[in-house]
Amino acid sequence: YAWDANEEYLFKAMMAFAMRKYSRKSTTQISNVLLCNMTDRVSFWFVVTDSSKNVTTVPGSEVEAAIRMNRHRINNAFLLSDKTLQFLKITSTLSPPVEPSTPVWLIVFGGVLCLVVAGIIFLVVTGIRRHKKKNKESTERENLEEKGEVTVTVENGIPCEALDLKAGHINGVFAADDERFTSL
Amino acid sequence: PKEDGRPKWDNKFQYILSCIGFAVGLGNVWRFPYLCQIHGGGAFLIPYFIALLFEGIPLLHLELALGQCLRKGSIGAWNTISPYLGGVGAGSWMVSVLVSLYYNTVLTWVMWYFINSFQEPLPWSVCPLNENRTGLNTECYESTAVNYFWYRKTLNITPDVTESGTLQWWLILCLAACWAIVYLCTIRGIETTGKAIYVTAIFPYLVLTVFLIQGLTLPGASDGLAYLFTPDLSTLKNPRVWLDAATQIFFSLSLGFGGLIAFSSYNPPKNDCEKDAVTVAIVNSMTSIYASIPVFSVLGFKATTGYWDCLDRNIISIINEFDLPEESIMRQNYTAWISFLNSSYPEKIAGLKLKSCDLQEFLDQSVSGTGLAFIIFTQAIILMPGSQAWAILFFIMLFSLGLSSMFGNIEGVFTPLLELQIISESIPKELLSGIICLICFLIALCFTLGSGSYWIDIFDRYAGSLPLLVIAFSEVVGVVYVYKIKRFSKDVKQMTGRKPNLYWQITWRFISPLLLLIVFVAFVTLQIQKSPSYAAWNPKYEGFPMKEEKVYPPWVLAICVLLAVLPCVFVPLVALFQLIKQMCRSKKPSCVPPEVFSCQGTN
């Protein structure tokens, strides 16, 4: 927005408002605030006079304190911030950065660690199970061979599984010959 | 799946990805772009590719063929080639151990930044307040918020390497998490790393592409890229450039660690290792170049933003001084205004003490290594919209890159141990890898002290550089002249189906050993010439925030020398030991000559 006489009026009003809130007497009027040396940059000097004390100016320190107390309101009236509306010799107090109660990084760290530990436990457990199964299989095989209780039936010294049982009972030569005989 | 008791890769792709993941590491992102920048941009590619052709690819092929033929880890493989060369394997193993220790601590830093990236605003973007809340913390105010977060909040660095400081508990937590992740992925050797590598090797490429697209859209990216790639051929006259290219190729391919030998030892014997070697080397170099594009776009963006900030500050002071209306001086007509005002009111302008803003100066601030990732890049990320997402992506990418390299390091430690007779068969793999990770974690706790980052620099400079050159030189000379190149060529022919052609013969016999020797001598000369010093972060230094140059005290120097010499000394020691054993044995008449081994014997 452009800086014109209306904005100046608003500024005077804000200064009067600040002085009233600070000193808690309702005597400061808009006419008490005087602006001078207005430049294109939009920078100027201003003084606040005290009408009750015979047109003397209010000490700078009081004005400074008043502005410091109401800085937020003044900024908002002009839609500006501490950086864009600068009062020379009045430095703004810095607000501390927001700190959550538990640092965020600890939460993330906890999540990551839980996942990793769960993965490790899963892999270790499957590894142990695999190891046990392998051990059980190898001990079973060892036991069978040791005790000689081989449950493999033997026919003529040849284990049955090696033979094709069907081939022993059904003679392929004769079975196929059925077709040579003429049917009755 | 197991064949003759030895574990196998699930498929060829896993093997290639593991080799690529091992070779492609943090150095591709933060060392190669820096070298390109300081050595004349595009012109650096010439010595780089020459080194790749004559040094990188032959050595890589040699290691892969060796592991595949002998089907053993580094210690077993070299013992089999010749008992006199057993020291090479032991040296490789030692280097893998030393590098694993400090490399995972770098990943700890990456993890710390990663878990801090979930905060809004990012913790390295604002300075904390001092005690009485009147202003910002002094150390932070004098340097920058990013520097403060890195040196104070992360490292809590001491001003001197001799002051150890205390253990930083947050780093210990992250270190434990990192070693737990490494244990999770390497718990059963290549069975588990083979699955993990799919993620850790491919993910960085995705993120690099995203950063590439984002980086190219940032303002000032083109300045950064032009600065990077404009070739300055005059730098080629400087021998330093050639040395840097040779060392970069060598360390980038992770040669001499024994990890590549371990990886290829799990291959079936009839595998084309020649093609594999060429593939891995080319992918590694392409990745380096591909990574430097987003890095430099972002650096260009950061330089431009810095330049604009400088201009803006000057403009504000001029406008305030001369009471000119707002927006009368813009960045575009700044130079015109300055010259006008300088001619009309020179004293006023001089009184303002304006800083000279030069874009070149901002671009010239080149950093490599951890400084690039944790200071420069984090600062650039703050300026991007949606900084949390970019920070998270960036640090996950760095973590994956480092993790896949860690797999190779750990495999280089793990595989030889599995083959030693000392470790009995009954110890399950899970327990052995757990013990290795636990011991490494306990030793690496020293790096979480206040002076930890100084020690990591020492390890990186001395343990991770010189011994590798010695080991690689011994490897080439050992295979070519002790094992005899004819035998080796026959072995390779049996594996790949064709005899190695003239290129391999010439490079293996003459060029690579010669190059390595030259690089080694030049490297040692350069190290000896300048007295070893380091840059310390000392808030009480007058030139703060510049770093203070300090010299290593003698006991630290002794440790440096020990680190560099210890792996190398295995090579001559074992050879000597075997020689003495042989001489003693030859005196006894009833000696059996050692059996002659050859690749053909395995099948």
Short mmCIF file of N, CA and C in Angstrom, two decimals, chain A residues 39-43 86 92-100 103-106 108-109 112-113 115-128 130-131 134, chain B residues 2 111-112 114-116 118-119 126-129 133-136 169-170 173-174 176-177 180-181 183-184 187-188 191-192 316 319-320 323-326 426 428 430:
data_model
loop_
_atom_site.label_atom_id
_atom_site.label_comp_id
_atom_site.label_asym_id
_atom_site.label_seq_id
_atom_site.Cartn_x
_atom_site.Cartn_y
_atom_site.Cartn_z
N THR A 39 10.52 11.39 4.34
CA THR A 39 11.24 11.15 3.08
C THR A 39 10.50 10.12 2.23
N ASP A 40 10.95 10.00 0.96
CA ASP A 40 10.33 9.04 0.04
C ASP A 40 10.55 7.61 0.48
N ARG A 41 11.65 7.45 1.26
CA ARG A 41 12.02 6.10 1.73
C ARG A 41 10.95 5.55 2.66
N VAL A 42 10.09 6.49 3.06
CA VAL A 42 9.18 6.33 4.19
C VAL A 42 10.00 6.18 5.46
N SER A 43 10.75 7.20 5.79
CA SER A 43 11.37 7.25 7.12
C SER A 43 11.16 8.66 7.63
N GLN A 86 11.05 -0.61 11.18
CA GLN A 86 12.21 -0.51 12.05
C GLN A 86 12.17 0.78 12.84
N SER A 92 14.48 -5.58 18.82
CA SER A 92 13.41 -6.47 19.26
C SER A 92 14.01 -7.61 20.07
N THR A 93 13.30 -8.01 21.11
CA THR A 93 13.73 -9.19 21.87
C THR A 93 13.40 -10.42 21.04
N LEU A 94 14.31 -11.35 21.03
CA LEU A 94 14.12 -12.53 20.18
C LEU A 94 13.29 -13.57 20.89
N SER A 95 12.42 -14.20 20.14
CA SER A 95 11.63 -15.27 20.75
C SER A 95 12.42 -16.56 20.62
N PRO A 96 12.44 -17.38 21.66
CA PRO A 96 13.23 -18.61 21.58
C PRO A 96 12.58 -19.58 20.60
N PRO A 97 13.37 -20.40 19.96
CA PRO A 97 12.79 -21.38 19.06
C PRO A 97 11.97 -22.40 19.83
N VAL A 98 10.94 -22.92 19.19
CA VAL A 98 10.03 -23.86 19.86
C VAL A 98 10.74 -25.19 20.06
N GLU A 99 10.75 -25.67 21.31
CA GLU A 99 11.36 -26.97 21.59
C GLU A 99 10.28 -27.93 22.05
N PRO A 100 10.03 -28.98 21.30
CA PRO A 100 9.04 -29.94 21.79
C PRO A 100 9.57 -30.68 23.01
N PRO A 103 12.63 -34.58 22.16
CA PRO A 103 13.23 -34.22 20.87
C PRO A 103 12.73 -35.17 19.79
N VAL A 104 12.39 -34.60 18.64
CA VAL A 104 11.80 -35.40 17.56
C VAL A 104 12.74 -36.51 17.12
N TRP A 105 14.03 -36.20 17.16
CA TRP A 105 14.97 -37.17 16.62
C TRP A 105 14.99 -38.45 17.41
N LEU A 106 14.73 -38.35 18.72
CA LEU A 106 14.72 -39.56 19.54
C LEU A 106 13.59 -40.49 19.11
N VAL A 108 12.19 -40.70 16.08
CA VAL A 108 12.54 -41.34 14.81
C VAL A 108 13.58 -42.42 15.04
N PHE A 109 14.57 -42.11 15.88
CA PHE A 109 15.61 -43.07 16.18
C PHE A 109 15.03 -44.33 16.78
N VAL A 112 13.41 -46.43 14.06
CA VAL A 112 14.39 -47.13 13.22
C VAL A 112 14.99 -48.32 13.97
N LEU A 113 15.36 -48.08 15.23
CA LEU A 113 16.02 -49.14 16.00
C LEU A 113 15.09 -50.32 16.21
N LEU A 115 12.66 -51.37 14.27
CA LEU A 115 12.59 -52.13 13.02
C LEU A 115 13.81 -53.02 12.86
N VAL A 116 14.99 -52.43 13.09
CA VAL A 116 16.21 -53.19 12.86
C VAL A 116 16.31 -54.37 13.81
N VAL A 117 16.01 -54.12 15.09
CA VAL A 117 16.11 -55.19 16.08
C VAL A 117 15.11 -56.30 15.76
N ALA A 118 13.90 -55.92 15.33
CA ALA A 118 12.91 -56.93 14.96
C ALA A 118 13.44 -57.78 13.81
N GLY A 119 14.06 -57.14 12.81
CA GLY A 119 14.63 -57.88 11.68
C GLY A 119 15.70 -58.85 12.13
N ILE A 120 16.58 -58.36 13.02
CA ILE A 120 17.68 -59.21 13.48
C ILE A 120 17.12 -60.43 14.22
N ILE A 121 16.16 -60.19 15.12
CA ILE A 121 15.60 -61.30 15.90
C ILE A 121 14.95 -62.32 14.96
N PHE A 122 14.20 -61.82 13.97
CA PHE A 122 13.55 -62.71 13.02
C PHE A 122 14.58 -63.59 12.31
N LEU A 123 15.65 -62.95 11.80
CA LEU A 123 16.65 -63.70 11.05
C LEU A 123 17.38 -64.70 11.95
N VAL A 124 17.69 -64.28 13.17
CA VAL A 124 18.41 -65.18 14.07
C VAL A 124 17.54 -66.39 14.41
N VAL A 125 16.25 -66.13 14.68
CA VAL A 125 15.35 -67.23 15.04
C VAL A 125 15.20 -68.21 13.88
N THR A 126 15.00 -67.68 12.65
CA THR A 126 14.89 -68.59 11.50
C THR A 126 16.18 -69.35 11.30
N GLY A 127 17.32 -68.68 11.55
CA GLY A 127 18.60 -69.36 11.43
C GLY A 127 18.73 -70.51 12.41
N ILE A 128 18.32 -70.25 13.67
CA ILE A 128 18.42 -71.30 14.68
C ILE A 128 17.50 -72.45 14.32
N ARG A 130 16.46 -73.36 11.35
CA ARG A 130 17.03 -74.08 10.22
C ARG A 130 18.14 -75.01 10.68
N HIS A 131 18.99 -74.45 11.59
CA HIS A 131 20.10 -75.22 12.12
C HIS A 131 19.60 -76.46 12.84
N LYS A 134 18.26 -79.07 10.40
CA LYS A 134 19.36 -79.75 9.74
C LYS A 134 20.00 -80.77 10.68
N LYS B 2 23.51 -74.07 -2.17
CA LYS B 2 24.92 -74.35 -1.96
C LYS B 2 25.41 -75.42 -2.92
N MET B 111 23.31 -40.77 9.58
CA MET B 111 22.08 -41.19 10.27
C MET B 111 21.61 -40.12 11.23
N TRP B 112 22.55 -39.48 11.93
CA TRP B 112 22.18 -38.42 12.87
C TRP B 112 21.47 -37.28 12.13
N PHE B 114 19.96 -37.58 9.32
CA PHE B 114 18.70 -38.11 8.80
C PHE B 114 17.60 -38.01 9.85
N ILE B 115 17.91 -38.48 11.10
CA ILE B 115 16.82 -38.47 12.08
C ILE B 115 16.52 -37.05 12.55
N ASN B 116 17.44 -36.11 12.30
CA ASN B 116 17.13 -34.73 12.64
C ASN B 116 16.38 -34.00 11.55
N PHE B 118 13.53 -34.64 10.45
CA PHE B 118 12.09 -34.69 10.57
C PHE B 118 11.53 -33.51 11.34
N GLN B 119 12.43 -32.60 11.74
CA GLN B 119 11.97 -31.46 12.53
C GLN B 119 11.59 -30.30 11.65
N VAL B 126 18.52 -22.58 12.20
CA VAL B 126 18.42 -21.45 13.14
C VAL B 126 19.50 -21.60 14.19
N CYS B 127 19.98 -20.45 14.66
CA CYS B 127 20.93 -20.44 15.75
C CYS B 127 20.17 -20.48 17.06
N PRO B 128 20.66 -21.21 18.04
CA PRO B 128 20.01 -21.15 19.34
C PRO B 128 20.36 -19.84 20.04
N LEU B 129 19.57 -19.48 21.06
CA LEU B 129 19.85 -18.23 21.78
C LEU B 129 20.92 -18.48 22.82
N ARG B 133 19.30 -14.87 26.69
CA ARG B 133 18.28 -14.63 25.69
C ARG B 133 18.34 -13.24 25.06
N THR B 134 19.49 -12.59 25.13
CA THR B 134 19.53 -11.27 24.49
C THR B 134 19.94 -11.38 23.03
N GLY B 135 20.60 -12.42 22.72
CA GLY B 135 21.02 -12.53 21.33
C GLY B 135 21.28 -13.98 20.99
N LEU B 136 21.89 -14.19 19.83
CA LEU B 136 22.17 -15.54 19.41
C LEU B 136 23.44 -16.03 20.07
N TRP B 169 26.90 -39.09 23.71
CA TRP B 169 25.93 -40.19 23.83
C TRP B 169 25.03 -40.32 22.60
N TRP B 170 24.69 -39.18 21.96
CA TRP B 170 23.81 -39.28 20.80
C TRP B 170 24.49 -39.98 19.65
N LEU B 173 24.48 -43.75 20.32
CA LEU B 173 23.21 -44.35 19.94
C LEU B 173 23.15 -44.60 18.45
N CYS B 174 23.52 -43.57 17.67
CA CYS B 174 23.47 -43.71 16.21
C CYS B 174 24.46 -44.76 15.74
N ALA B 176 25.45 -47.41 17.39
CA ALA B 176 24.86 -48.72 17.68
C ALA B 176 23.83 -49.08 16.62
N ALA B 177 22.99 -48.09 16.26
CA ALA B 177 21.97 -48.36 15.24
C ALA B 177 22.62 -48.73 13.92
N ALA B 180 23.96 -52.15 14.05
CA ALA B 180 22.85 -53.10 14.04
C ALA B 180 22.34 -53.29 12.62
N ILE B 181 22.26 -52.20 11.85
CA ILE B 181 21.80 -52.31 10.47
C ILE B 181 22.80 -53.13 9.65
N TYR B 183 24.80 -55.41 10.77
CA TYR B 183 24.67 -56.80 11.21
C TYR B 183 23.45 -57.45 10.57
N LEU B 184 22.33 -56.70 10.55
CA LEU B 184 21.11 -57.23 9.96
C LEU B 184 21.34 -57.62 8.51
N ILE B 187 24.20 -60.67 8.17
CA ILE B 187 24.12 -61.71 9.19
C ILE B 187 24.45 -63.09 8.64
N ARG B 188 24.05 -63.39 7.40
CA ARG B 188 24.37 -64.71 6.86
C ARG B 188 25.25 -64.57 5.64
N GLU B 191 24.02 -64.32 1.55
CA GLU B 191 22.60 -64.67 1.49
C GLU B 191 21.74 -63.46 1.80
N THR B 192 22.13 -62.72 2.85
CA THR B 192 21.35 -61.56 3.24
C THR B 192 21.79 -60.29 2.51
N ILE B 316 20.09 -2.48 0.76
CA ILE B 316 19.38 -1.93 1.94
C ILE B 316 20.20 -0.81 2.55
N ILE B 319 20.03 2.30 0.35
CA ILE B 319 18.71 2.95 0.40
C ILE B 319 18.53 3.68 1.72
N ASN B 320 18.99 3.02 2.81
CA ASN B 320 18.86 3.67 4.11
C ASN B 320 19.69 4.94 4.17
N ASP B 323 18.23 7.61 1.62
CA ASP B 323 16.80 7.84 1.74
C ASP B 323 16.09 7.75 0.40
N LEU B 324 16.45 6.75 -0.38
CA LEU B 324 15.80 6.59 -1.67
C LEU B 324 14.53 5.77 -1.49
N PRO B 325 13.58 5.92 -2.40
CA PRO B 325 12.36 5.12 -2.24
C PRO B 325 12.65 3.62 -2.39
N GLU B 326 11.76 2.84 -1.77
CA GLU B 326 11.88 1.38 -1.81
C GLU B 326 11.86 0.91 -3.25
N SER B 426 31.67 -75.38 13.81
CA SER B 426 30.43 -75.40 14.58
C SER B 426 29.90 -74.01 14.88
N PRO B 428 28.05 -70.96 14.13
CA PRO B 428 27.17 -70.55 13.03
C PRO B 428 27.58 -69.19 12.50
N GLU B 430 25.83 -66.67 11.83
CA GLU B 430 25.18 -65.53 12.49
C GLU B 430 26.00 -65.07 13.68
#
